[in-house]
CSV table of C-alpha atoms in Angstrom, one decimal:
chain,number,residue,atom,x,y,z
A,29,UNK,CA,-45.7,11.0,45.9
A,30,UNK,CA,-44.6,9.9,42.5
A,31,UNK,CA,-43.0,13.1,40.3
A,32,UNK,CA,-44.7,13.9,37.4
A,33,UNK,CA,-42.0,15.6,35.6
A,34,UNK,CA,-39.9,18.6,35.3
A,35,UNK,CA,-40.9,21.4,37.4
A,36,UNK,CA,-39.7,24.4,35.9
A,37,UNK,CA,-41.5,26.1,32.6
A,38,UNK,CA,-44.8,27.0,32.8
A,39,UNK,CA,-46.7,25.2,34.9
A,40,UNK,CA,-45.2,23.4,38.0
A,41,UNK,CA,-46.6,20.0,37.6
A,42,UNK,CA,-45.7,18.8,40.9
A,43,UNK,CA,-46.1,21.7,42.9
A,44,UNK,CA,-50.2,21.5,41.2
A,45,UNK,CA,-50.2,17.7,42.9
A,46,UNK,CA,-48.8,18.7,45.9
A,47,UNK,CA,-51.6,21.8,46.4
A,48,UNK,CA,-54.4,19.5,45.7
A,49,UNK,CA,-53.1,16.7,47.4
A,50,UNK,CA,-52.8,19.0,50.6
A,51,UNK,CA,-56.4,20.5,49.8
A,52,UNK,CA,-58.4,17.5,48.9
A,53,UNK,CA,-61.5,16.6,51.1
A,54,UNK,CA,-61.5,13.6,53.1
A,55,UNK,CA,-63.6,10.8,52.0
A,56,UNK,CA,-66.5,9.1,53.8
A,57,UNK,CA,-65.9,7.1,56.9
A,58,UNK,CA,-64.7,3.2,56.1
A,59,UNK,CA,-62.8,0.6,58.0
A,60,UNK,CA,-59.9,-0.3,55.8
A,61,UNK,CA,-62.0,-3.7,55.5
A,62,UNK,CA,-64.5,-1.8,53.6
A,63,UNK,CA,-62.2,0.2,51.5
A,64,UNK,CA,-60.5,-3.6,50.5
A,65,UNK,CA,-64.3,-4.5,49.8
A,66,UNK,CA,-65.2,-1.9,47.8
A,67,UNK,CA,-62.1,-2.1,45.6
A,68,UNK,CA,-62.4,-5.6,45.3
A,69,UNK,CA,-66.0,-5.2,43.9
A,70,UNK,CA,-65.4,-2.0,41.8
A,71,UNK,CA,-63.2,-4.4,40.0
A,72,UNK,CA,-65.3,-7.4,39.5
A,73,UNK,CA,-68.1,-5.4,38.9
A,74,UNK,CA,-65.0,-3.3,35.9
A,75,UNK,CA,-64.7,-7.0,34.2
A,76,UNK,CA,-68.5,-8.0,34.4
A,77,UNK,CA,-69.6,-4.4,32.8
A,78,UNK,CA,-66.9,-5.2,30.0
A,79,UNK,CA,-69.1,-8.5,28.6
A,80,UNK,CA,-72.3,-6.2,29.0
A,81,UNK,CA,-71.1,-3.3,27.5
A,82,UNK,CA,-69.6,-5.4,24.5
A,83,UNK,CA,-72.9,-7.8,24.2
A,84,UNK,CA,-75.0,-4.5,24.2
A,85,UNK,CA,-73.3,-1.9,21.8
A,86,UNK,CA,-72.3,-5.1,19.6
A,87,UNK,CA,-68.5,-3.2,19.5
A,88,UNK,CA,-65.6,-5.7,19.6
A,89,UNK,CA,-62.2,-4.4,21.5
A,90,UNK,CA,-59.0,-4.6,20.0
A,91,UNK,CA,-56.7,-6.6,22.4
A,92,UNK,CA,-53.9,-4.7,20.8
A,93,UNK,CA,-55.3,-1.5,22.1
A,94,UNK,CA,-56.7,-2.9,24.7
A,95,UNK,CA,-56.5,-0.4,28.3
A,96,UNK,CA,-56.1,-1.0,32.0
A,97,UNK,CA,-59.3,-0.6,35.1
A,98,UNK,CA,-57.5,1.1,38.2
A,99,UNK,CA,-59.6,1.7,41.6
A,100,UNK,CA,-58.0,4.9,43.0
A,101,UNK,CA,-58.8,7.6,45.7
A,102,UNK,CA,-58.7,11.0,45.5
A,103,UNK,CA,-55.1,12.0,45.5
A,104,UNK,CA,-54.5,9.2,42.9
A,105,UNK,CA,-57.1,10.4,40.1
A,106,UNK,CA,-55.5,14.1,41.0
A,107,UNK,CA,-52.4,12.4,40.1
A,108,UNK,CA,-53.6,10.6,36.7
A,109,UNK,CA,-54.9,14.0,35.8
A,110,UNK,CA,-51.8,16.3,36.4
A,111,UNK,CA,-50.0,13.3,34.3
A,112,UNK,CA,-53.1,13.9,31.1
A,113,UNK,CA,-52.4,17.2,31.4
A,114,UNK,CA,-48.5,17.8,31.0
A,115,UNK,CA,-49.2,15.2,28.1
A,116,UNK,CA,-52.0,17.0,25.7
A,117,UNK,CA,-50.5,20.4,26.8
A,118,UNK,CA,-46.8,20.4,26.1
A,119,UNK,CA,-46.5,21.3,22.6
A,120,UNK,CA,-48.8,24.8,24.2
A,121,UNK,CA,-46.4,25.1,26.8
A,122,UNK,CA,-43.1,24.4,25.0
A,123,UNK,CA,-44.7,27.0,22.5
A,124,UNK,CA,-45.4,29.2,25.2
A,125,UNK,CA,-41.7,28.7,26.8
A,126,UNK,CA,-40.0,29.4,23.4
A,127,UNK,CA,-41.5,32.8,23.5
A,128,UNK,CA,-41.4,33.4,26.6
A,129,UNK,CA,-37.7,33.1,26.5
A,130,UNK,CA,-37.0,36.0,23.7
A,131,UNK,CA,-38.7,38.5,27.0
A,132,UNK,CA,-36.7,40.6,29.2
A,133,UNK,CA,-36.3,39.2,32.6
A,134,UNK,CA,-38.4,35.8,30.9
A,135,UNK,CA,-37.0,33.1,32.8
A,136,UNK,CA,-37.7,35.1,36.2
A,137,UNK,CA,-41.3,35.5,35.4
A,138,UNK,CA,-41.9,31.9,33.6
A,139,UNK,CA,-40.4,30.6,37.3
A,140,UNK,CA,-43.3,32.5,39.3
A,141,UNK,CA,-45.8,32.1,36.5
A,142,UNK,CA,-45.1,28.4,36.5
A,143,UNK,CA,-46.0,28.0,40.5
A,144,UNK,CA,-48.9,30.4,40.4
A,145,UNK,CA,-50.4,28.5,37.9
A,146,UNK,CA,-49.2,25.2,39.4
A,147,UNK,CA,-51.2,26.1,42.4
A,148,UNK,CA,-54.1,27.0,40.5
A,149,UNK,CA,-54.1,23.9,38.8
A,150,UNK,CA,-54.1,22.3,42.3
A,151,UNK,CA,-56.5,24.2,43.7
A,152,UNK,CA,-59.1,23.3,40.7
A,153,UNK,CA,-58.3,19.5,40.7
A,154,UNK,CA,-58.9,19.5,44.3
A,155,UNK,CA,-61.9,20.8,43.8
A,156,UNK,CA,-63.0,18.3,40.9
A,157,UNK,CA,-61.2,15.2,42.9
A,158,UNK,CA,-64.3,14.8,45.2
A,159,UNK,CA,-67.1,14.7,42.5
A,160,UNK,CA,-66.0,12.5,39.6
A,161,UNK,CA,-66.9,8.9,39.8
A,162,UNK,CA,-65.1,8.0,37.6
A,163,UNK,CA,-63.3,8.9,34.1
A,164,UNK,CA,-61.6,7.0,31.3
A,165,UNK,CA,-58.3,9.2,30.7
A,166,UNK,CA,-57.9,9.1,27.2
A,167,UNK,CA,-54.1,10.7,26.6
A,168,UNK,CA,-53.0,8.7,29.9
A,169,UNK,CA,-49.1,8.4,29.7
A,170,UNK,CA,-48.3,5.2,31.3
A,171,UNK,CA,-46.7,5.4,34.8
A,172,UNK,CA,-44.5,3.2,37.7
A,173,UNK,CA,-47.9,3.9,39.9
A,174,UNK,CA,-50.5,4.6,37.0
A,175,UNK,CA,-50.2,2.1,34.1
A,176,UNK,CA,-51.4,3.0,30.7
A,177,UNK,CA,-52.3,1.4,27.9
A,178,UNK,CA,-49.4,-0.4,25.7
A,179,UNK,CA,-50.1,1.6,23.0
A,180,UNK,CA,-49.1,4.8,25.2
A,181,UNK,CA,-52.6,6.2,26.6
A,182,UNK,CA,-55.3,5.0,27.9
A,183,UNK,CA,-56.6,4.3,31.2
A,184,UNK,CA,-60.3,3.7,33.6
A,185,UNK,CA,-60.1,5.3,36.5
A,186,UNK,CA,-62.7,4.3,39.2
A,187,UNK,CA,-63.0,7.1,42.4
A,188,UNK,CA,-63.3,4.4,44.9
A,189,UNK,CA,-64.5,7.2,48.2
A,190,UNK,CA,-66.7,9.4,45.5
A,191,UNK,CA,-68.6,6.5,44.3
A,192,UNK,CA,-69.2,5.8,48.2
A,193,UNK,CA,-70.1,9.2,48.9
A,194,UNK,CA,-72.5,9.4,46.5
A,195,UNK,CA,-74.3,5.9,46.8
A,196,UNK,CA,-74.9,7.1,50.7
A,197,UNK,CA,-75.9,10.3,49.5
A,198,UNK,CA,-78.5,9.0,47.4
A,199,UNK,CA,-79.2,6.2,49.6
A,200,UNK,CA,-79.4,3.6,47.2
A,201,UNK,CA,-78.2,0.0,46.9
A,202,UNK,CA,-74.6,0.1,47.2
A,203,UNK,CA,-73.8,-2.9,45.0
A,204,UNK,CA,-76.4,-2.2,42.4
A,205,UNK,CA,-74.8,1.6,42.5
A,206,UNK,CA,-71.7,0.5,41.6
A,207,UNK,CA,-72.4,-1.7,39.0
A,208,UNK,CA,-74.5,0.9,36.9
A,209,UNK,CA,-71.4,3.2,37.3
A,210,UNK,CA,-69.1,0.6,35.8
A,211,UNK,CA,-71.6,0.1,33.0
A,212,UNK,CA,-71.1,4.1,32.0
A,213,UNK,CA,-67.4,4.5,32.5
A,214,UNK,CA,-66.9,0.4,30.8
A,215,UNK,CA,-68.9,2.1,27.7
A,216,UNK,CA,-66.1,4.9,27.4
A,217,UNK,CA,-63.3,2.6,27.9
A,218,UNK,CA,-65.1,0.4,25.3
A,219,UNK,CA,-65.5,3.2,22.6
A,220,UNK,CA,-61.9,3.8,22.5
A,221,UNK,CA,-60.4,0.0,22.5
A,222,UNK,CA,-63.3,-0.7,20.0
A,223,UNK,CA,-62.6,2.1,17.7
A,224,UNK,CA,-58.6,2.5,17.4
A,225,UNK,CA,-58.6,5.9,15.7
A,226,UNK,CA,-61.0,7.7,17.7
A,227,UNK,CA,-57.6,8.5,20.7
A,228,UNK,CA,-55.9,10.1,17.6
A,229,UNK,CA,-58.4,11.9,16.4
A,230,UNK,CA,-59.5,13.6,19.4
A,231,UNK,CA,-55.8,14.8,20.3
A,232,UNK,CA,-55.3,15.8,16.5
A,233,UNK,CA,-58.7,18.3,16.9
A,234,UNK,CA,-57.3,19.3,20.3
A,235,UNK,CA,-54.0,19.9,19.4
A,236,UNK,CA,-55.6,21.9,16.7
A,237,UNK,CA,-57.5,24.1,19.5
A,238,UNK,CA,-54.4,24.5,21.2
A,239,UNK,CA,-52.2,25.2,18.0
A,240,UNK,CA,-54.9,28.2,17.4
A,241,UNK,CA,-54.4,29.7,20.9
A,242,UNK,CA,-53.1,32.9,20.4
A,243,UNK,CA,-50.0,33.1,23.2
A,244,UNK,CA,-49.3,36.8,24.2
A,245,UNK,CA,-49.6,37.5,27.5
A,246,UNK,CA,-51.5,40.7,27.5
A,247,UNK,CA,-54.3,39.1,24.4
A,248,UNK,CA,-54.9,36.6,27.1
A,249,UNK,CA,-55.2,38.6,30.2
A,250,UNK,CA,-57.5,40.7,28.3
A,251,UNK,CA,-59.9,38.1,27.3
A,252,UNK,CA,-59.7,36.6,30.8
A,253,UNK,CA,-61.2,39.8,32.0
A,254,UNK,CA,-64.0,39.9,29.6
A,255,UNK,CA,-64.6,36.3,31.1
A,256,UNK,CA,-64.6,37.9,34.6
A,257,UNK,CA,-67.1,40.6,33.8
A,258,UNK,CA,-69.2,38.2,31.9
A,259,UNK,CA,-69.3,36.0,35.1
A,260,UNK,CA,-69.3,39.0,38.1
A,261,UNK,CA,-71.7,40.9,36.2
A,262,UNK,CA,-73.5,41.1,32.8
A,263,UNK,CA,-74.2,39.0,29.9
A,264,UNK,CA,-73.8,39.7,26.3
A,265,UNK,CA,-76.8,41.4,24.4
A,266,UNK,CA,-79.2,39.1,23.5
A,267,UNK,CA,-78.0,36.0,26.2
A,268,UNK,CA,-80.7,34.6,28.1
A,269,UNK,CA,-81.1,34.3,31.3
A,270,UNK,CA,-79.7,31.1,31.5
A,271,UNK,CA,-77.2,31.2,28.7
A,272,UNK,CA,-74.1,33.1,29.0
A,273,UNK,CA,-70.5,31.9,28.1
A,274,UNK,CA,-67.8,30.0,30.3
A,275,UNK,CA,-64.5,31.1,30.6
A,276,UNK,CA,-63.3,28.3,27.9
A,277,UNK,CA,-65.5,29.7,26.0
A,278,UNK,CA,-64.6,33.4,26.2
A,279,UNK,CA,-60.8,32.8,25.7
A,280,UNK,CA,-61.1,31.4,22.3
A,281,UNK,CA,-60.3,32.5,18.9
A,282,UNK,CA,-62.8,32.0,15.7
A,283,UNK,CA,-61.3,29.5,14.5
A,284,UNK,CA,-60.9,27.6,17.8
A,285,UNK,CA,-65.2,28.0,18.4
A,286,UNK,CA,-65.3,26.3,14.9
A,287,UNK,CA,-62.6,23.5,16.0
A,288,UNK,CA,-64.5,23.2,19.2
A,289,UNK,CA,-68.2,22.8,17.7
A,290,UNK,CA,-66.3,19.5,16.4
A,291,UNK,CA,-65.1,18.7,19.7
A,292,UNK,CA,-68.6,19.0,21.3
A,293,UNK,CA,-70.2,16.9,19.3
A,294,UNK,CA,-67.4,14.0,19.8
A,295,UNK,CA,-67.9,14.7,23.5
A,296,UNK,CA,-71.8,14.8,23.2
A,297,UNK,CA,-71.5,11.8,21.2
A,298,UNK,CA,-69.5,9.9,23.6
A,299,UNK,CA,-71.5,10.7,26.4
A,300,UNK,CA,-74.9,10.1,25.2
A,301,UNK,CA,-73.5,6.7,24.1
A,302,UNK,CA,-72.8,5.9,27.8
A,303,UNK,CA,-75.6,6.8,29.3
A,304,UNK,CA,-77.6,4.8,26.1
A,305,UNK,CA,-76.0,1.9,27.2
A,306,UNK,CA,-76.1,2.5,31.0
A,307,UNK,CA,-80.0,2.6,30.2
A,308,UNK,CA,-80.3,-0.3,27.9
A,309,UNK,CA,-78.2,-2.9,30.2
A,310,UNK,CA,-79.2,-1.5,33.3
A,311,UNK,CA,-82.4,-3.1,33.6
A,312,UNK,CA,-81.7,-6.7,33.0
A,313,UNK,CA,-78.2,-6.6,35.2
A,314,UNK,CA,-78.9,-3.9,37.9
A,315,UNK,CA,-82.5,-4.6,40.4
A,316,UNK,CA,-82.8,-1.2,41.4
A,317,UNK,CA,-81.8,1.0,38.0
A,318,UNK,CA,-84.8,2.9,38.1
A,319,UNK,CA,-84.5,4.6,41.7
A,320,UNK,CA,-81.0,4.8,41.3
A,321,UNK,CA,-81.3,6.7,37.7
A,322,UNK,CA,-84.3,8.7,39.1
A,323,UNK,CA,-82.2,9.7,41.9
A,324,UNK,CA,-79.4,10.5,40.1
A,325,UNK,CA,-80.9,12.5,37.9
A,326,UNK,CA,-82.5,14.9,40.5
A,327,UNK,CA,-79.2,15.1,41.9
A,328,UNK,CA,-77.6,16.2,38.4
A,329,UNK,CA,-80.2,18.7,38.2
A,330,UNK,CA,-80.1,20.5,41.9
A,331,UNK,CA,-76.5,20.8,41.8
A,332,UNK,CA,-74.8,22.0,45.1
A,333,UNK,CA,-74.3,25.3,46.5
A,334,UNK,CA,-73.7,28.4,44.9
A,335,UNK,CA,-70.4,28.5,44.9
A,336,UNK,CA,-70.3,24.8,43.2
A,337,UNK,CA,-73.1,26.3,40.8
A,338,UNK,CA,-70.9,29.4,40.1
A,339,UNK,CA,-67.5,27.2,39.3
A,340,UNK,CA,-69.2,24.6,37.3
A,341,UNK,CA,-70.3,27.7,34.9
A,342,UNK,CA,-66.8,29.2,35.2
A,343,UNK,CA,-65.5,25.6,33.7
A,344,UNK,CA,-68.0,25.3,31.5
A,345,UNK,CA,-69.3,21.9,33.1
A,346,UNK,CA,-73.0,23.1,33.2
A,347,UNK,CA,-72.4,22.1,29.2
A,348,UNK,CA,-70.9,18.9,29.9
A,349,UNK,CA,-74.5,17.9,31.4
A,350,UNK,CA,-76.1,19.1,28.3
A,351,UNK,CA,-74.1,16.8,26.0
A,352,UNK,CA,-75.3,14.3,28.5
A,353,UNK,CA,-79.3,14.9,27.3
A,354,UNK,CA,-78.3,15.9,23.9
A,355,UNK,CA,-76.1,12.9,23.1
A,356,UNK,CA,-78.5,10.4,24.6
A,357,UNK,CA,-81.3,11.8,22.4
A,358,UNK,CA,-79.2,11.5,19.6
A,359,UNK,CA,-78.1,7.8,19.7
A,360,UNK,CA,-81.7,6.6,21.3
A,361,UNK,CA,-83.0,8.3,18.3
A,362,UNK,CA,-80.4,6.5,15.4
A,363,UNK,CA,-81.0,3.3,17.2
A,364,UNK,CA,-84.9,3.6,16.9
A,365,UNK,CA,-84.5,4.2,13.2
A,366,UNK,CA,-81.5,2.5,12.6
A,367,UNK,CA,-80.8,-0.4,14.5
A,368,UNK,CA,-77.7,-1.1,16.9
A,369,UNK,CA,-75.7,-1.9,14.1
A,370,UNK,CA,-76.7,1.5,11.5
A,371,UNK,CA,-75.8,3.1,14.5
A,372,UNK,CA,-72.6,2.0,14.5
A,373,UNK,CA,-71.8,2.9,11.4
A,374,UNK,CA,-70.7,6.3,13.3
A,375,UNK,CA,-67.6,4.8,13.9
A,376,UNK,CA,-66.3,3.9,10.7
A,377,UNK,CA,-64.1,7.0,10.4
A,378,UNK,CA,-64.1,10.7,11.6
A,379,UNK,CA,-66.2,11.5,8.5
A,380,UNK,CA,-69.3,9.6,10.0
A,381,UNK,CA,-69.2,11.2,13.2
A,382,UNK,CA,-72.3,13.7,13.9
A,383,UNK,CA,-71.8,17.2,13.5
A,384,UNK,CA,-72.7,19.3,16.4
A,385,UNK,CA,-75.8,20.1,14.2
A,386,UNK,CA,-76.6,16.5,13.4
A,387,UNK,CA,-76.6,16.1,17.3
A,388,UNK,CA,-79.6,18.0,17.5
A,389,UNK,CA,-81.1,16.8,14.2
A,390,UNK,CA,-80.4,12.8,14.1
A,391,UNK,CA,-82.5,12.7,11.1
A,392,UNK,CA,-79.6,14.5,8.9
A,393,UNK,CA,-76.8,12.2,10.0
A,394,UNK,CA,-79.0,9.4,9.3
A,395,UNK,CA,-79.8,11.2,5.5
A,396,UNK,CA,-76.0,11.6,5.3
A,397,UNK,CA,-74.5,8.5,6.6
A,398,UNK,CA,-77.2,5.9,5.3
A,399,UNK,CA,-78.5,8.0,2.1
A,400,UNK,CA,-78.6,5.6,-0.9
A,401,UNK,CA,-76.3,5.7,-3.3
A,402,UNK,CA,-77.1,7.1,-6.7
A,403,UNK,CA,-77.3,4.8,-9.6
């Protein structure tokens, strides 16, 4: 297993691989022939996404900034991940540690702290390893078993056993599957060689979040238990039935809800973008899009078990599937007005990028970003 880093402070980064590396399910059933086959043809089908993505979306990659494809299993994206995290979150945690060490008896609580939460971590990425496809890690520090990009992040992971898993599931066409999953996680990987300042912006916004995170223990225990309540019990007044707050959401300060209404809309942005283009190149590349998006799409909405249903509202991942429909409806809409290319004009700098209101009203970013200037 390849160290991560430091194990004391906060959180202990290896002990978190180790406890989902020990809990992770098992993948499907394949000969090792298979497995070789099915990495072999995630790659190809990595490179030949890359031309359709590009010839779609009409975005040109920087070969200076330019990111690596890796085809990994389980343990390795839970791996990657523990590796993102230690990056975005160590100014938090060297904040955290600094204060921490001014306490009475700090360094004997920070060393227990730092494997409970260690496990935790563990226990949650074990839980995500089996269900992601696959992800383009954005703040990726380049590793001996994990390269990065050259520029110091930046990476596509493909879940080799989950995508598997999921095409047998669904029982669609394995090689047409695969494909149409390249073409979504090529789009992301696309979006951030493309557009060079869109990596620093997104860490400067949250690094922002973070830097607003207000770091005494018993402030955050106590809006950890509102959290709980929320979930075990009731909703705030006026919350629908099917609204309610996730955890993420419930620990925040003001200001971080305002610095996160940013983030959303990157994210929804970003998102909708992929599954635009997944759409839009699908048809002419992949036979049998329609089932598979037909049947992927039921399976986005049923969800899993209970339990699954109750976690993926305690992350707050029930709102990652609405920037899904909310993004999409966004650029579909620009496009139709616009064109491919006064869409793109939302890349030009972070002052072109929608607001998390202009995500649900394309019509004002289009008044904003295309208005005419005045004489």
């Amino acid at each position: 297993m390849t160290s991560i880093g430091a194990s004391s402070g906060m959180v202990d980064w290896n002990l978190a691989v180790a406890t989902a590396t020990r809990l992770v399910r098992p993948g499907p059933e394949v000969s090792r022939d298979e497995a070789r086959a099915v990495v072999a043809e995630l790659r190809r089908h990595a490179k030949a996404a890359e031309g359709h993505v590009r010839g779609f979306t009409r975005l040109a990659t920087d070969e200076a900034h330019d990111t690596p494809v890796l085809v990994v299993d389980r343990p390795g994206w839970v791996r990657a991940n523990v590796a993102g995290f230690r990056e975005i979150l160590r100014p938090l945690l060297d904040k955290m540690e600094e204060r921490r060490g001014g306490t009475p008896g700090g360094a004997v609580i920070g060393a227990v702290g730092g494997k409970v939460t260690g496990v935790e971590l563990g226990m949650l990425l074990s839980f995500l390893s089996s269900r992601v496809l696959g992800q383009y890690e954005t703040f990726a520090p380049p590793g001996r078993d994990l390269p990065g990009g050259a520029d110091g992040g930046g990476r596509l992971l493909l879940v080799a056993p989950n995508i598997v898993h999921v095409e047998r599931e669904l029982d669609v066409e394995p090689h047409d599957f695969r494909l149409w999953v390249c073409l979504h996680e090529e789009t992301h990987r696309t979006q951030f060689t493309a557009v060079p300042w869109l990596r620093d912006h997104l860490e400067g916004e949250i690094q922002s979040f973070l830097a607003q995170t207000d770091v005494d223990p018993m402030t955050v225990l106590e809006r950890v238990r509102e959290a709980v309540q929320s979930l075990a019990g009731g909703r705030p007044e006026g919350e629908d039935e099917d609204g309610g707050r996730s955890l993420v959401e419930l620990v925040q300060t003001p200001a971080q809800r305002e610095i996160l209404g940013r983030i959303t809309a990157v994210m929804s942005l970003l998102e909708g973008h992929a599954d635009f283009v997944m759409d839009g190149v699908g048809p002419d590349v992949v036979p049998t899009v329609a089932e598979i998006r037909e049947k992927f799409q039921q399976r986005r909405a049923k969800g899993a078990s209970r339990l699954d249903q109750a976690l993926r509202k305690l992350l707050g991942l029930d709102a990652k599937l609405r920037q899904y429909r909310d993004g999409e409806r966004f650029v579909r809409a620009v496009v139709e007005e616009a064109g491919m290319d006064g869409f793109n004009r939302v890349w030009t700098s972070p002052n072109t990028l929608p607001t998390k209101a202009e995500i649900s009203a394309p019509a004002d970013w289009i008044a904003r970003v295309h208005r005419t200037p005045e004489p």
